[in-house]
């Protein structure tokens, strides 16, 4: 399957490449952020919104799920450059009106880049495409709901799919899953399936919870913090402030990454005066330039070395009392880690024994270690094994339920964790379904539904009649773009509840609705009970309220809860057991239901009104207990596995630039990496370029090969990428998401979690034939 380059609004010939940034990340941040805000929204809106980010009675930054302090004093400006860009993108005054849709046919929109589409502005009115139409045209809200309801009622529940993107707030997510289950399906794929699903798959069975076990204060207090497979300078900039605090308290930071990411190496805090005028803080005390997919080998070697260190100095490294009382599987782990093959470890990681031994020494000396990770560890075939190996290391030294210690999967979308807590999950637990049945007097389906990869396959096999997306950009975010888009176009109906135009709107079903909605920053006050607020859960299990204050760009927008309620009423009838209208009129009603269905949300309406919200129970963190089947935390043993490209090939990982939010491309400046004015690039080590017979800036077509379990092999191809010599780990290339998604075969997934192998493609280049 070949995918040609789109007709560009971006002229890739303008590509500029400078050396990746060696100086500090952070200083330029505030000025860049303000420029973007002013360009999109003007002075008054920009200032008003910036002062409200992450403040009490303000709105939660839609940028990422990194927590705000709940104990310390909050800075007046609790946001970062990229959070500010996310806000500017949302509160833009540019609008996409019916005239826009009349002027641009679908045939044209399909040739546009995500950058162009997102830059058109906020959608102002509901629009529709019926079979045979060439353009979207306006439709009333009432007709839109009736049209969608007709399609849902005309098919069977198993042929309906309800997708959720992680910006969706708790109350909205709760209503959305309730709607899907009232229709009769657990087909609830979400962006988490493509993101941190591997983290949950590794953590739930081993420590009894699928979430991080640290608080923000733990980061400050840690003696040692690992930042693995993560680019915080771009994707979680406020995390750098926390790491800096940790260092000021004497802690050490180890970065593990194939790319020398600028924020990880050096950082100036734009919010602190010393940071701005000083020389910046070197964040990573040690940096391991690991090969893509080599982390399992690294963590196994570290486990071996820690056990050896304990043998040398008994009672100083391994927490035997904890292991004895609280864990199982230790003996098997000790046996498995009794030896290590250093030659194999070098092949897997690219790292030498001395480097790894130095890091093991730091771990052995630390009484409080935190391991943070993000997508560099979750999107490979052996990801779940790799993450279980992290849990092994933390268990070995008793790094749970103590200050400054624990596991820290750093989440992406600002409420992706909360959505799962609210029941957005294709594999719901019986306890949730039983609680829903009891609360509402309905019978929810027990059969598990599609995750995002299975939904892609269902599209491909023509098994989807109705697809409803609560936000997001499913077509561009998922793998195997070619077959996915073709399948989506054959579906009966696609419904996109969106703020801005994106690719999924252009590769729509035979009938398609775009339902424009309020965003985080918009005021939501058209209710009998007056202005409403919503809530979110951050990466460290803190639940707090979020409330927009800006005047929406259009009077036609409905809030997400109202859209779900009206769609549900149209579909299920006014006599349905669930009182949808009451929930839409007063979000306290939704929260009352949540308080009786979701554990940890007792007395939700009172506690959400606390200044800093409340913290959900977290057994490993709170009481050093593990809610697994046996009540013990489990060591696990995995065979060594890594990604070894055949001769003439490289391993490709996909990354975000500094100027995008997932599929929303803000601009063309990947500042810290020194790449600007272009996105169809592949970063390759200079030696690899030479070995493969190419030069810096050559234009190539990229071919990925996938070998299935049954031995069959298939190829994907994406045309016209520019090679850029870059100091990545050897044997490993990097390209931007979503441009490279066409190269990800849908069967290339992480085992157990089914997360696409976005950081595990085997690729080769051929010269681009113009
Ligand atoms: N500004 C901004 N903020 C965001 C987002 C955004 O797009 N823009 N997206 C949000 C979302 S949804 C998410 S999930 C997070 C994503 O946050 P990140 O996980 O930081 O995002 P990626 O750009 O995928 O970066 C992955 C990092 O892992 C490294 N890596 C790749 N393969 C490996 C490997 O095998 N081993 C190791 N050790 N490292 C590896 C890459 O070099 C890169 O530095 O960010 C969130 N925040
Ligand atoms: N190759 C590759 N692919 C990846 C990844 C990768 O690392 N590499 N990462 C994966 C990850 S971690 C994730 S999380 C997914 C992201 O997948 P998604 O969550 O599906 O994608 P986004 O790009 O975040 O969605 C952007 C769209 O959301 C809509 N939107 C924005 N704000 C709101 C709102 O408040 N309400 C509503 N209703 N709509 C809104 C806008 O219309 C916008 O166009 O992508 C995955 N895809
Ligand atoms: Mo994500």
CSV table of C-alpha atoms in Angstrom, one decimal, residues 223-228 252-257 283-290 295 297-309 317 342 345 349-372 390 393-394 396-397 399:
chain,number,residue,atom,x,y,z
A,223,UNK,CA,17.2,10.7,45.4
A,224,UNK,CA,17.3,9.4,41.8
A,225,UNK,CA,14.8,9.9,38.9
A,226,UNK,CA,15.0,8.1,35.6
A,227,UNK,CA,13.4,9.8,32.6
A,228,UNK,CA,13.1,7.0,30.0
A,252,UNK,CA,20.1,13.0,40.5
A,253,UNK,CA,18.5,12.5,37.1
A,254,UNK,CA,19.3,9.8,34.5
A,255,UNK,CA,18.0,10.3,30.9
A,256,UNK,CA,17.6,7.2,28.7
A,257,UNK,CA,16.8,8.1,25.1
A,283,UNK,CA,18.9,18.2,34.0
A,284,UNK,CA,20.4,14.8,33.2
A,285,UNK,CA,23.4,13.9,35.4
A,286,UNK,CA,23.8,10.8,33.2
A,287,UNK,CA,22.5,10.3,29.7
A,288,UNK,CA,22.3,6.8,28.1
A,289,UNK,CA,21.9,7.0,24.4
A,290,UNK,CA,20.1,3.7,24.0
A,295,UNK,CA,15.3,-0.8,27.3
A,297,UNK,CA,17.9,-5.5,28.0
A,298,UNK,CA,19.1,-2.4,30.0
A,299,UNK,CA,16.6,-3.0,32.8
A,300,UNK,CA,17.5,-6.7,33.0
A,301,UNK,CA,21.2,-5.9,33.2
A,302,UNK,CA,20.5,-3.3,35.9
A,303,UNK,CA,18.6,-6.0,37.8
A,304,UNK,CA,21.5,-8.3,37.6
A,305,UNK,CA,24.0,-5.7,38.8
A,306,UNK,CA,21.8,-4.8,41.8
A,307,UNK,CA,21.6,-8.4,42.8
A,308,UNK,CA,25.4,-8.6,42.5
A,309,UNK,CA,25.8,-5.5,44.6
A,317,UNK,CA,20.7,-2.8,48.2
A,342,UNK,CA,27.1,-8.5,28.0
A,345,UNK,CA,23.2,-6.4,25.9
A,349,UNK,CA,21.2,-1.3,23.8
A,350,UNK,CA,24.3,0.1,22.1
A,351,UNK,CA,25.5,0.7,25.7
A,352,UNK,CA,28.7,-0.6,27.2
A,353,UNK,CA,29.0,-2.6,30.4
A,354,UNK,CA,30.9,0.3,32.2
A,355,UNK,CA,28.0,2.8,31.5
A,356,UNK,CA,25.4,0.4,32.7
A,357,UNK,CA,27.5,-0.4,35.8
A,358,UNK,CA,27.8,3.3,36.7
A,359,UNK,CA,24.0,3.7,36.6
A,360,UNK,CA,23.6,0.5,38.7
A,361,UNK,CA,25.9,2.1,41.2
A,362,UNK,CA,23.7,5.1,41.4
A,363,UNK,CA,20.6,2.9,41.9
A,364,UNK,CA,22.3,0.8,44.6
A,365,UNK,CA,23.2,4.0,46.5
A,366,UNK,CA,19.7,5.5,46.2
A,367,UNK,CA,17.1,5.0,49.0
A,368,UNK,CA,14.3,6.6,46.9
A,369,UNK,CA,14.1,6.0,43.2
A,370,UNK,CA,11.4,7.0,40.8
A,371,UNK,CA,11.3,5.7,37.2
A,372,UNK,CA,9.4,8.0,34.8
A,390,UNK,CA,10.8,-1.5,35.5
A,393,UNK,CA,13.6,-3.0,39.6
A,394,UNK,CA,11.3,-0.8,41.8
A,396,UNK,CA,13.7,-5.0,44.3
A,397,UNK,CA,14.6,-1.9,46.3
A,399,UNK,CA,10.4,1.7,46.0
